[in-house]
Amino acid sequence: MVDYLQGAFRVSIRRGCALLGLQKSTYYYRARRPSQAALRLRIREIAETRVRYGYRRIHVLLRREGWAVNAKRVYRLYFEEGLQIRNKRPKRKVAAKLREDRRPASGPNDVWAMDFLSDQLFNGSKIRVLTIADAFTKLSPAIDVRSRYTAADVVATLERVTREHGIPRSIRVDQGPEFISKDFDLWAWMNGVILDFSRPGKPTDNAFAEAFNGKVRAECIDQNWFLSVEDARLKCEAYRHEYNHERPHSSIGNKTPIEFMKAISITCPLMA
């Protein structure tokens, strides 16, 4: 406004400030805040490569990279850049009640959750994805892709991942034909694994698997175009590595599953 008075009426800065009741020091003040351009660019880069990450998870990644920035500033810049996630699915308006005979997982390999996802290749061919996750550490031992899945394939996948990660005490599964088969039941009996089946029509009985599948679909399957089963397998395996080694999880203190397992290794004999 002072500049307008100077241009229109040719008054001095002192006179213009006096007319507006403004201190000259206020007129001459220039903000000393450092430029946020680099931070804005980094936030946008993360949001573009991890499109399902909100500002809280982006803030965790920035802190890991050494940015001395709080969550409020990240939220402000995230909002100003128009990066808000807008396509969240609405929550179901039903009362979800957990099974009363369930106890929470108490350590690594105590409870695994297992389920299937379905998708298709670019040409419309169907694929099935078997997802496995540890309910305590949040680690995913496998995200396995095949054109079709039988009970024998489920057993083969479990044989492979248990050699590396150990055998779980129990596995939560639904009533799918692959999970109620004789092959799967025999494998569980021979390895001393308890099969914890969901009640028919009660997906909340295996809520962790449902939540994990939602992440896999939103952050991997919906973000990729699969050219073949092998291509889908490679991309899902890349996401599994990111999920286990890079993706922070708020439920375990914004650590990755690998970081969390290292942090508890002293007190968890199963990590030995």
PDB file of C-alpha atoms in Angstrom:
ATOM      1  CA  MET A   1       0.000   0.000   0.000  1.00  0.00           C
ATOM      2  CA  VAL A   2       2.894   2.335   0.753  1.00  0.00           C
ATOM      3  CA  ASP A   3       4.284   1.621  -2.703  1.00  0.00           C
ATOM      4  CA  TYR A   4       0.904   2.493  -4.207  1.00  0.00           C
ATOM      5  CA  LEU A   5       0.868   5.870  -2.392  1.00  0.00           C
ATOM      6  CA  GLN A   6       4.384   6.548  -3.625  1.00  0.00           C
ATOM      7  CA  GLY A   7       3.454   5.846  -7.202  1.00  0.00           C
ATOM      8  CA  ALA A   8       0.058   7.559  -7.236  1.00  0.00           C
ATOM      9  CA  PHE A   9       0.735  10.607  -5.087  1.00  0.00           C
ATOM     10  CA  ARG A  10       4.532  10.831  -5.064  1.00  0.00           C
ATOM     11  CA  VAL A  11       4.765  10.821  -1.271  1.00  0.00           C
ATOM     12  CA  SER A  12       7.842   9.696   0.598  1.00  0.00           C
ATOM     13  CA  ILE A  13       8.057   6.380   2.394  1.00  0.00           C
ATOM     14  CA  ARG A  14       8.027   8.190   5.753  1.00  0.00           C
ATOM     15  CA  ARG A  15       4.882  10.128   4.775  1.00  0.00           C
ATOM     16  CA  GLY A  16       3.175   7.012   3.373  1.00  0.00           C
ATOM     17  CA  CYS A  17       3.867   5.016   6.527  1.00  0.00           C
ATOM     18  CA  ALA A  18       2.565   7.873   8.682  1.00  0.00           C
ATOM     19  CA  LEU A  19      -0.679   8.072   6.675  1.00  0.00           C
ATOM     20  CA  LEU A  20      -1.225   4.320   7.057  1.00  0.00           C
ATOM     21  CA  GLY A  21      -0.171   4.203  10.710  1.00  0.00           C
ATOM     22  CA  LEU A  22       2.642   1.813   9.796  1.00  0.00           C
ATOM     23  CA  GLN A  23       6.088   1.677  11.373  1.00  0.00           C
ATOM     24  CA  LYS A  24       8.933   2.212   8.923  1.00  0.00           C
ATOM     25  CA  SER A  25      10.700  -0.794  10.395  1.00  0.00           C
ATOM     26  CA  THR A  26       7.709  -2.926   9.411  1.00  0.00           C
ATOM     27  CA  TYR A  27       7.857  -1.628   5.849  1.00  0.00           C
ATOM     28  CA  TYR A  28      11.572  -2.389   5.544  1.00  0.00           C
ATOM     29  CA  TYR A  29      11.329  -5.786   7.198  1.00  0.00           C
ATOM     30  CA  ARG A  30      12.256  -8.733   4.993  1.00  0.00           C
ATOM     31  CA  ALA A  31      11.646 -12.313   6.089  1.00  0.00           C
ATOM     32  CA  ARG A  32      14.816 -14.220   6.975  1.00  0.00           C
ATOM     33  CA  ARG A  33      13.276 -17.691   6.737  1.00  0.00           C
ATOM     34  CA  PRO A  34      15.406 -19.916   4.505  1.00  0.00           C
ATOM     35  CA  SER A  35      13.937 -21.087   1.228  1.00  0.00           C
ATOM     36  CA  GLN A  36      11.729 -24.176   1.406  1.00  0.00           C
ATOM     37  CA  ALA A  37      12.230 -25.006  -2.281  1.00  0.00           C
ATOM     38  CA  ALA A  38      14.504 -28.004  -1.669  1.00  0.00           C
ATOM     39  CA  LEU A  39      12.186 -29.425   0.991  1.00  0.00           C
ATOM     40  CA  ARG A  40       9.146 -28.910  -1.236  1.00  0.00           C
ATOM     41  CA  LEU A  41      10.927 -30.709  -4.067  1.00  0.00           C
ATOM     42  CA  ARG A  42      11.873 -33.661  -1.855  1.00  0.00           C
ATOM     43  CA  ILE A  43       8.324 -33.977  -0.477  1.00  0.00           C
ATOM     44  CA  ARG A  44       6.939 -33.994  -4.013  1.00  0.00           C
ATOM     45  CA  GLU A  45       9.527 -36.584  -5.116  1.00  0.00           C
ATOM     46  CA  ILE A  46       8.543 -38.928  -2.280  1.00  0.00           C
ATOM     47  CA  ALA A  47       4.833 -38.396  -2.919  1.00  0.00           C
ATOM     48  CA  GLU A  48       5.263 -39.129  -6.630  1.00  0.00           C
ATOM     49  CA  THR A  49       7.150 -42.386  -6.051  1.00  0.00           C
ATOM     50  CA  ARG A  50       5.037 -43.522  -3.095  1.00  0.00           C
ATOM     51  CA  VAL A  51       1.631 -42.228  -4.056  1.00  0.00           C
ATOM     52  CA  ARG A  52      -0.230 -43.825  -1.138  1.00  0.00           C
ATOM     53  CA  TYR A  53       1.976 -42.241   1.544  1.00  0.00           C
ATOM     54  CA  GLY A  54       0.411 -39.446   3.591  1.00  0.00           C
ATOM     55  CA  TYR A  55       2.297 -36.561   5.165  1.00  0.00           C
ATOM     56  CA  ARG A  56       3.000 -38.453   8.413  1.00  0.00           C
ATOM     57  CA  ARG A  57       4.833 -41.291   6.678  1.00  0.00           C
ATOM     58  CA  ILE A  58       6.635 -38.794   4.407  1.00  0.00           C
ATOM     59  CA  HIS A  59       7.737 -36.921   7.546  1.00  0.00           C
ATOM     60  CA  VAL A  60       9.264 -40.123   8.933  1.00  0.00           C
ATOM     61  CA  LEU A  61      11.191 -40.705   5.690  1.00  0.00           C
ATOM     62  CA  LEU A  62      12.455 -37.101   5.690  1.00  0.00           C
ATOM     63  CA  ARG A  63      13.696 -37.420   9.259  1.00  0.00           C
ATOM     64  CA  ARG A  64      15.539 -40.582   8.278  1.00  0.00           C
ATOM     65  CA  GLU A  65      17.231 -38.678   5.472  1.00  0.00           C
ATOM     66  CA  GLY A  66      18.430 -36.015   7.928  1.00  0.00           C
ATOM     67  CA  TRP A  67      15.913 -33.224   7.340  1.00  0.00           C
ATOM     68  CA  ALA A  68      15.448 -31.215  10.569  1.00  0.00           C
ATOM     69  CA  VAL A  69      11.748 -30.599  10.020  1.00  0.00           C
ATOM     70  CA  ASN A  70       8.662 -31.201  12.134  1.00  0.00           C
ATOM     71  CA  ALA A  71       5.405 -32.785  11.048  1.00  0.00           C
ATOM     72  CA  LYS A  72       3.537 -29.447  11.020  1.00  0.00           C
ATOM     73  CA  ARG A  73       5.828 -27.962   8.385  1.00  0.00           C
ATOM     74  CA  VAL A  74       5.640 -31.123   6.290  1.00  0.00           C
ATOM     75  CA  TYR A  75       1.840 -31.001   6.495  1.00  0.00           C
ATOM     76  CA  ARG A  76       1.761 -27.321   5.452  1.00  0.00           C
ATOM     77  CA  LEU A  77       4.005 -27.881   2.426  1.00  0.00           C
ATOM     78  CA  TYR A  78       2.263 -31.162   1.579  1.00  0.00           C
ATOM     79  CA  PHE A  79      -1.076 -29.334   1.610  1.00  0.00           C
ATOM     80  CA  GLU A  80       0.230 -26.351  -0.389  1.00  0.00           C
ATOM     81  CA  GLU A  81       1.605 -28.698  -3.045  1.00  0.00           C
ATOM     82  CA  GLY A  82      -1.829 -30.316  -3.393  1.00  0.00           C
ATOM     83  CA  LEU A  83      -0.574 -33.793  -2.568  1.00  0.00           C
ATOM     84  CA  GLN A  84      -3.448 -34.960  -0.366  1.00  0.00           C
ATOM     85  CA  ILE A  85      -4.697 -38.486  -0.926  1.00  0.00           C
ATOM     86  CA  ARG A  86      -8.269 -38.030  -2.135  1.00  0.00           C
ATOM     87  CA  ASN A  87      -9.330 -41.478  -3.257  1.00  0.00           C
ATOM     88  CA  LYS A  88      -9.515 -43.296   0.041  1.00  0.00           C
ATOM     89  CA  ARG A  89     -12.197 -45.897   0.224  1.00  0.00           C
ATOM     90  CA  PRO A  90     -15.007 -45.043   2.656  1.00  0.00           C
ATOM     91  CA  LYS A  91     -15.004 -46.980   5.883  1.00  0.00           C
ATOM     92  CA  ARG A  92     -17.730 -49.533   6.304  1.00  0.00           C
ATOM     93  CA  LYS A  93     -20.388 -48.342   8.685  1.00  0.00           C
ATOM     94  CA  VAL A  94     -20.650 -51.579  10.588  1.00  0.00           C
ATOM     95  CA  ALA A  95     -19.637 -52.581  14.057  1.00  0.00           C
ATOM     96  CA  ALA A  96     -16.578 -54.822  13.906  1.00  0.00           C
ATOM     97  CA  LYS A  97     -16.054 -57.150  16.825  1.00  0.00           C
ATOM     98  CA  LEU A  98     -12.963 -59.263  17.244  1.00  0.00           C
ATOM     99  CA  ARG A  99     -13.221 -62.866  18.281  1.00  0.00           C
ATOM    100  CA  GLU A 100     -13.131 -63.090  22.057  1.00  0.00           C
ATOM    101  CA  ASP A 101     -11.010 -66.263  22.090  1.00  0.00           C
ATOM    102  CA  ARG A 102      -8.176 -64.520  20.252  1.00  0.00           C
ATOM    103  CA  ARG A 103      -5.069 -63.287  22.005  1.00  0.00           C
ATOM    104  CA  PRO A 104      -2.724 -60.735  20.432  1.00  0.00           C
ATOM    105  CA  ALA A 105       0.522 -61.949  18.891  1.00  0.00           C
ATOM    106  CA  SER A 106       3.268 -61.982  21.514  1.00  0.00           C
ATOM    107  CA  GLY A 107       6.399 -62.361  19.398  1.00  0.00           C
ATOM    108  CA  PRO A 108       7.894 -63.098  15.979  1.00  0.00           C
ATOM    109  CA  ASN A 109       6.422 -66.187  14.294  1.00  0.00           C
ATOM    110  CA  ASP A 110       3.666 -66.372  16.880  1.00  0.00           C
ATOM    111  CA  VAL A 111       0.857 -65.516  14.432  1.00  0.00           C
ATOM    112  CA  TRP A 112       1.004 -65.289  10.662  1.00  0.00           C
ATOM    113  CA  ALA A 113      -1.884 -63.972   8.558  1.00  0.00           C
ATOM    114  CA  MET A 114      -2.411 -65.371   5.061  1.00  0.00           C
ATOM    115  CA  ASP A 115      -4.849 -64.504   2.288  1.00  0.00           C
ATOM    116  CA  PHE A 116      -5.270 -64.144  -1.477  1.00  0.00           C
ATOM    117  CA  LEU A 117      -5.554 -61.182  -3.827  1.00  0.00           C
ATOM    118  CA  SER A 118      -6.772 -61.391  -7.425  1.00  0.00           C
ATOM    119  CA  ASP A 119      -5.790 -59.213 -10.374  1.00  0.00           C
ATOM    120  CA  GLN A 120      -5.094 -59.496 -14.096  1.00  0.00           C
ATOM    121  CA  LEU A 121      -2.352 -58.897 -16.614  1.00  0.00           C
ATOM    122  CA  PHE A 122      -2.489 -56.271 -19.368  1.00  0.00           C
ATOM    123  CA  ASN A 123      -4.211 -58.758 -21.663  1.00  0.00           C
ATOM    124  CA  GLY A 124      -6.903 -59.719 -19.172  1.00  0.00           C
ATOM    125  CA  SER A 125      -5.339 -62.995 -17.994  1.00  0.00           C
ATOM    126  CA  LYS A 126      -6.085 -63.655 -14.337  1.00  0.00           C
ATOM    127  CA  ILE A 127      -3.423 -63.878 -11.647  1.00  0.00           C
ATOM    128  CA  ARG A 128      -3.608 -64.723  -7.953  1.00  0.00           C
ATOM    129  CA  VAL A 129      -1.358 -63.318  -5.257  1.00  0.00           C
ATOM    130  CA  LEU A 130      -0.728 -65.136  -1.972  1.00  0.00           C
ATOM    131  CA  THR A 131       0.175 -62.697   0.807  1.00  0.00           C
ATOM    132  CA  ILE A 132       1.744 -63.679   4.130  1.00  0.00           C
ATOM    133  CA  ALA A 133       2.523 -61.318   7.003  1.00  0.00           C
ATOM    134  CA  ASP A 134       3.660 -61.655  10.604  1.00  0.00           C
ATOM    135  CA  ALA A 135       1.071 -60.049  12.891  1.00  0.00           C
ATOM    136  CA  PHE A 136       3.690 -59.067  15.506  1.00  0.00           C
ATOM    137  CA  THR A 137       6.670 -57.783  13.516  1.00  0.00           C
ATOM    138  CA  LYS A 138       4.615 -56.761  10.412  1.00  0.00           C
ATOM    139  CA  LEU A 139       7.262 -58.524   8.297  1.00  0.00           C
ATOM    140  CA  SER A 140       6.013 -60.071   5.061  1.00  0.00           C
ATOM    141  CA  PRO A 141       7.707 -63.424   4.343  1.00  0.00           C
ATOM    142  CA  ALA A 142       6.052 -63.725   0.931  1.00  0.00           C
ATOM    143  CA  ILE A 143       3.958 -61.990  -1.707  1.00  0.00           C
ATOM    144  CA  ASP A 144       3.809 -64.787  -4.253  1.00  0.00           C
ATOM    145  CA  VAL A 145       2.231 -64.457  -7.717  1.00  0.00           C
ATOM    146  CA  ARG A 146       0.941 -67.301  -9.891  1.00  0.00           C
ATOM    147  CA  SER A 147      -1.546 -67.650 -12.700  1.00  0.00           C
ATOM    148  CA  ARG A 148      -3.500 -70.055 -10.501  1.00  0.00           C
ATOM    149  CA  TYR A 149      -3.083 -71.334  -6.978  1.00  0.00           C
ATOM    150  CA  THR A 150      -3.821 -74.808  -5.639  1.00  0.00           C
ATOM    151  CA  ALA A 151      -3.435 -76.197  -2.139  1.00  0.00           C
ATOM    152  CA  ALA A 152      -0.189 -77.872  -3.236  1.00  0.00           C
ATOM    153  CA  ASP A 153       1.120 -74.465  -4.384  1.00  0.00           C
ATOM    154  CA  VAL A 154       0.286 -72.962  -0.974  1.00  0.00           C
ATOM    155  CA  VAL A 155       2.246 -75.761   0.718  1.00  0.00           C
ATOM    156  CA  ALA A 156       5.177 -75.241  -1.667  1.00  0.00           C
ATOM    157  CA  THR A 157       5.277 -71.518  -0.888  1.00  0.00           C
ATOM    158  CA  LEU A 158       5.125 -72.171   2.867  1.00  0.00           C
ATOM    159  CA  GLU A 159       7.905 -74.745   2.616  1.00  0.00           C
ATOM    160  CA  ARG A 160      10.065 -72.148   0.891  1.00  0.00           C
ATOM    161  CA  VAL A 161       9.443 -69.245   3.266  1.00  0.00           C
ATOM    162  CA  THR A 162       9.591 -71.285   6.506  1.00  0.00           C
ATOM    163  CA  ARG A 163      13.083 -72.463   5.602  1.00  0.00           C
ATOM    164  CA  GLU A 164      14.168 -68.820   5.740  1.00  0.00           C
ATOM    165  CA  HIS A 165      11.871 -67.312   8.384  1.00  0.00           C
ATOM    166  CA  GLY A 166      11.017 -70.260  10.609  1.00  0.00           C
ATOM    167  CA  ILE A 167       7.703 -72.021  11.269  1.00  0.00           C
ATOM    168  CA  PRO A 168       4.884 -69.982  12.836  1.00  0.00           C
ATOM    169  CA  ARG A 169       2.926 -71.164  15.863  1.00  0.00           C
ATOM    170  CA  SER A 170      -0.382 -70.408  14.120  1.00  0.00           C
ATOM    171  CA  ILE A 171      -1.666 -69.115  10.793  1.00  0.00           C
ATOM    172  CA  ARG A 172      -4.894 -67.152  10.404  1.00  0.00           C
ATOM    173  CA  VAL A 173      -6.728 -67.998   7.187  1.00  0.00           C
ATOM    174  CA  ASP A 174     -10.223 -67.821   5.767  1.00  0.00           C
ATOM    175  CA  GLN A 175     -12.416 -70.678   4.567  1.00  0.00           C
ATOM    176  CA  GLY A 176     -11.044 -70.690   1.009  1.00  0.00           C
ATOM    177  CA  PRO A 177     -10.726 -74.066  -0.767  1.00  0.00           C
ATOM    178  CA  GLU A 178      -6.909 -73.880  -0.739  1.00  0.00           C
ATOM    179  CA  PHE A 179      -6.888 -73.457   3.046  1.00  0.00           C
ATOM    180  CA  ILE A 180      -9.396 -76.181   3.975  1.00  0.00           C
ATOM    181  CA  SER A 181      -7.718 -78.771   1.760  1.00  0.00           C
ATOM    182  CA  LYS A 182      -6.163 -82.036   2.959  1.00  0.00           C
ATOM    183  CA  ASP A 183      -2.727 -81.023   1.635  1.00  0.00           C
ATOM    184  CA  PHE A 184      -2.630 -77.835   3.675  1.00  0.00           C
ATOM    185  CA  ASP A 185      -4.059 -79.538   6.749  1.00  0.00           C
ATOM    186  CA  LEU A 186      -1.434 -82.305   6.532  1.00  0.00           C
ATOM    187  CA  TRP A 187       1.393 -79.766   6.215  1.00  0.00           C
ATOM    188  CA  ALA A 188       0.121 -77.891   9.293  1.00  0.00           C
ATOM    189  CA  TRP A 189      -0.189 -81.100  11.326  1.00  0.00           C
ATOM    190  CA  MET A 190       3.291 -82.311  10.374  1.00  0.00           C
ATOM    191  CA  ASN A 191       4.836 -78.946  11.345  1.00  0.00           C
ATOM    192  CA  GLY A 192       2.819 -78.379  14.511  1.00  0.00           C
ATOM    193  CA  VAL A 193       1.068 -75.293  13.130  1.00  0.00           C
ATOM    194  CA  ILE A 194      -2.373 -74.308  14.423  1.00  0.00           C
ATOM    195  CA  LEU A 195      -4.765 -73.246  11.651  1.00  0.00           C
ATOM    196  CA  ASP A 196      -6.951 -70.422  12.942  1.00  0.00           C
ATOM    197  CA  PHE A 197      -9.907 -70.211  10.547  1.00  0.00           C
ATOM    198  CA  SER A 198     -12.118 -67.145  10.196  1.00  0.00           C
ATOM    199  CA  ARG A 199     -15.821 -67.651  10.644  1.00  0.00           C
ATOM    200  CA  PRO A 200     -17.789 -67.658   7.370  1.00  0.00           C
ATOM    201  CA  GLY A 201     -18.772 -64.113   6.427  1.00  0.00           C
ATOM    202  CA  LYS A 202     -16.511 -62.574   9.097  1.00  0.00           C
ATOM    203  CA  PRO A 203     -13.482 -61.033   7.342  1.00  0.00           C
ATOM    204  CA  THR A 204     -12.684 -59.064  10.513  1.00  0.00           C
ATOM    205  CA  ASP A 205     -11.579 -62.355  12.097  1.00  0.00           C
ATOM    206  CA  ASN A 206      -8.483 -62.016   9.909  1.00  0.00           C
ATOM    207  CA  ALA A 207      -8.316 -58.236  10.076  1.00  0.00           C
ATOM    208  CA  PHE A 208      -4.536 -57.997   9.827  1.00  0.00           C
ATOM    209  CA  ALA A 209      -4.523 -59.923   6.533  1.00  0.00           C
ATOM    210  CA  GLU A 210      -7.284 -57.652   5.219  1.00  0.00           C
ATOM    211  CA  ALA A 211      -5.291 -54.558   6.205  1.00  0.00           C
ATOM    212  CA  PHE A 212      -2.076 -55.910   4.688  1.00  0.00           C
ATOM    213  CA  ASN A 213      -3.863 -56.808   1.456  1.00  0.00           C
ATOM    214  CA  GLY A 214      -5.231 -53.271   1.294  1.00  0.00           C
ATOM    215  CA  LYS A 215      -1.673 -51.888   1.426  1.00  0.00           C
ATOM    216  CA  VAL A 216      -0.429 -54.326  -1.219  1.00  0.00           C
ATOM    217  CA  ARG A 217      -3.283 -53.450  -3.555  1.00  0.00           C
ATOM    218  CA  ALA A 218      -3.097 -49.680  -3.054  1.00  0.00           C
ATOM    219  CA  GLU A 219       0.707 -49.317  -3.052  1.00  0.00           C
ATOM    220  CA  CYS A 220       1.729 -52.046  -5.498  1.00  0.00           C
ATOM    221  CA  ILE A 221      -0.979 -53.713  -7.586  1.00  0.00           C
ATOM    222  CA  ASP A 222      -2.946 -50.554  -8.414  1.00  0.00           C
ATOM    223  CA  GLN A 223       0.271 -48.674  -9.230  1.00  0.00           C
ATOM    224  CA  ASN A 224       1.681 -51.147 -11.746  1.00  0.00           C
ATOM    225  CA  TRP A 225       0.866 -52.552 -15.171  1.00  0.00           C
ATOM    226  CA  PHE A 226       1.755 -56.252 -15.294  1.00  0.00           C
ATOM    227  CA  LEU A 227       2.967 -57.607 -18.637  1.00  0.00           C
ATOM    228  CA  SER A 228       3.380 -61.231 -17.532  1.00  0.00           C
ATOM    229  CA  VAL A 229       3.253 -63.426 -14.451  1.00  0.00           C
ATOM    230  CA  GLU A 230       7.022 -63.087 -14.125  1.00  0.00           C
ATOM    231  CA  ASP A 231       6.770 -59.305 -14.405  1.00  0.00           C
ATOM    232  CA  ALA A 232       4.077 -59.264 -11.706  1.00  0.00           C
ATOM    233  CA  ARG A 233       6.227 -61.522  -9.525  1.00  0.00           C
ATOM    234  CA  LEU A 234       9.245 -59.204  -9.849  1.00  0.00           C
ATOM    235  CA  LYS A 235       7.260 -56.065  -9.076  1.00  0.00           C
ATOM    236  CA  CYS A 236       5.502 -57.627  -6.077  1.00  0.00           C
ATOM    237  CA  GLU A 237       8.818 -58.885  -4.747  1.00  0.00           C
ATOM    238  CA  ALA A 238      10.297 -55.385  -5.131  1.00  0.00           C
ATOM    239  CA  TYR A 239       7.367 -54.003  -3.147  1.00  0.00           C
ATOM    240  CA  ARG A 240       7.841 -56.672  -0.452  1.00  0.00           C
ATOM    241  CA  HIS A 241      11.484 -55.604  -0.081  1.00  0.00           C
ATOM    242  CA  GLU A 242      10.409 -51.962   0.230  1.00  0.00           C
ATOM    243  CA  TYR A 243       7.679 -52.915   2.724  1.00  0.00           C
ATOM    244  CA  ASN A 244      10.120 -54.854   4.917  1.00  0.00           C
ATOM    245  CA  HIS A 245      13.174 -52.581   4.658  1.00  0.00           C
ATOM    246  CA  GLU A 246      11.989 -49.029   3.897  1.00  0.00           C
ATOM    247  CA  ARG A 247       8.309 -48.472   4.710  1.00  0.00           C
ATOM    248  CA  PRO A 248       7.776 -47.055   8.234  1.00  0.00           C
ATOM    249  CA  HIS A 249       4.919 -48.546  10.274  1.00  0.00           C
ATOM    250  CA  SER A 250       3.202 -46.408  12.879  1.00  0.00           C
ATOM    251  CA  SER A 251       2.106 -49.470  14.879  1.00  0.00           C
ATOM    252  CA  ILE A 252       5.757 -50.387  15.621  1.00  0.00           C
ATOM    253  CA  GLY A 253       7.044 -46.889  16.358  1.00  0.00           C
ATOM    254  CA  ASN A 254       7.575 -45.769  12.754  1.00  0.00           C
ATOM    255  CA  LYS A 255      10.226 -48.440  12.276  1.00  0.00           C
ATOM    256  CA  THR A 256      10.472 -50.813   9.362  1.00  0.00           C
ATOM    257  CA  PRO A 257       9.789 -54.490  10.161  1.00  0.00           C
ATOM    258  CA  ILE A 258      13.509 -55.256   9.803  1.00  0.00           C
ATOM    259  CA  GLU A 259      14.470 -52.404  12.163  1.00  0.00           C
ATOM    260  CA  PHE A 260      11.837 -53.537  14.646  1.00  0.00           C
ATOM    261  CA  MET A 261      13.107 -57.121  14.590  1.00  0.00           C
ATOM    262  CA  LYS A 262      16.665 -55.934  15.213  1.00  0.00           C
ATOM    263  CA  ALA A 263      15.470 -53.760  18.095  1.00  0.00           C
ATOM    264  CA  ILE A 264      13.774 -56.675  19.872  1.00  0.00           C
ATOM    265  CA  SER A 265      16.302 -59.369  19.001  1.00  0.00           C
ATOM    266  CA  ILE A 266      17.868 -59.235  22.469  1.00  0.00           C
ATOM    267  CA  THR A 267      14.621 -60.165  24.202  1.00  0.00           C
ATOM    268  CA  CYS A 268      13.084 -62.442  21.579  1.00  0.00           C
ATOM    269  CA  PRO A 269      14.633 -65.931  21.467  1.00  0.00           C
ATOM    270  CA  LEU A 270      12.878 -66.587  18.136  1.00  0.00           C
ATOM    271  CA  MET A 271      15.184 -64.007  16.532  1.00  0.00           C
ATOM    272  CA  ALA A 272      18.296 -66.033  17.427  1.00  0.00           C
TER     273      ALA A 272
END
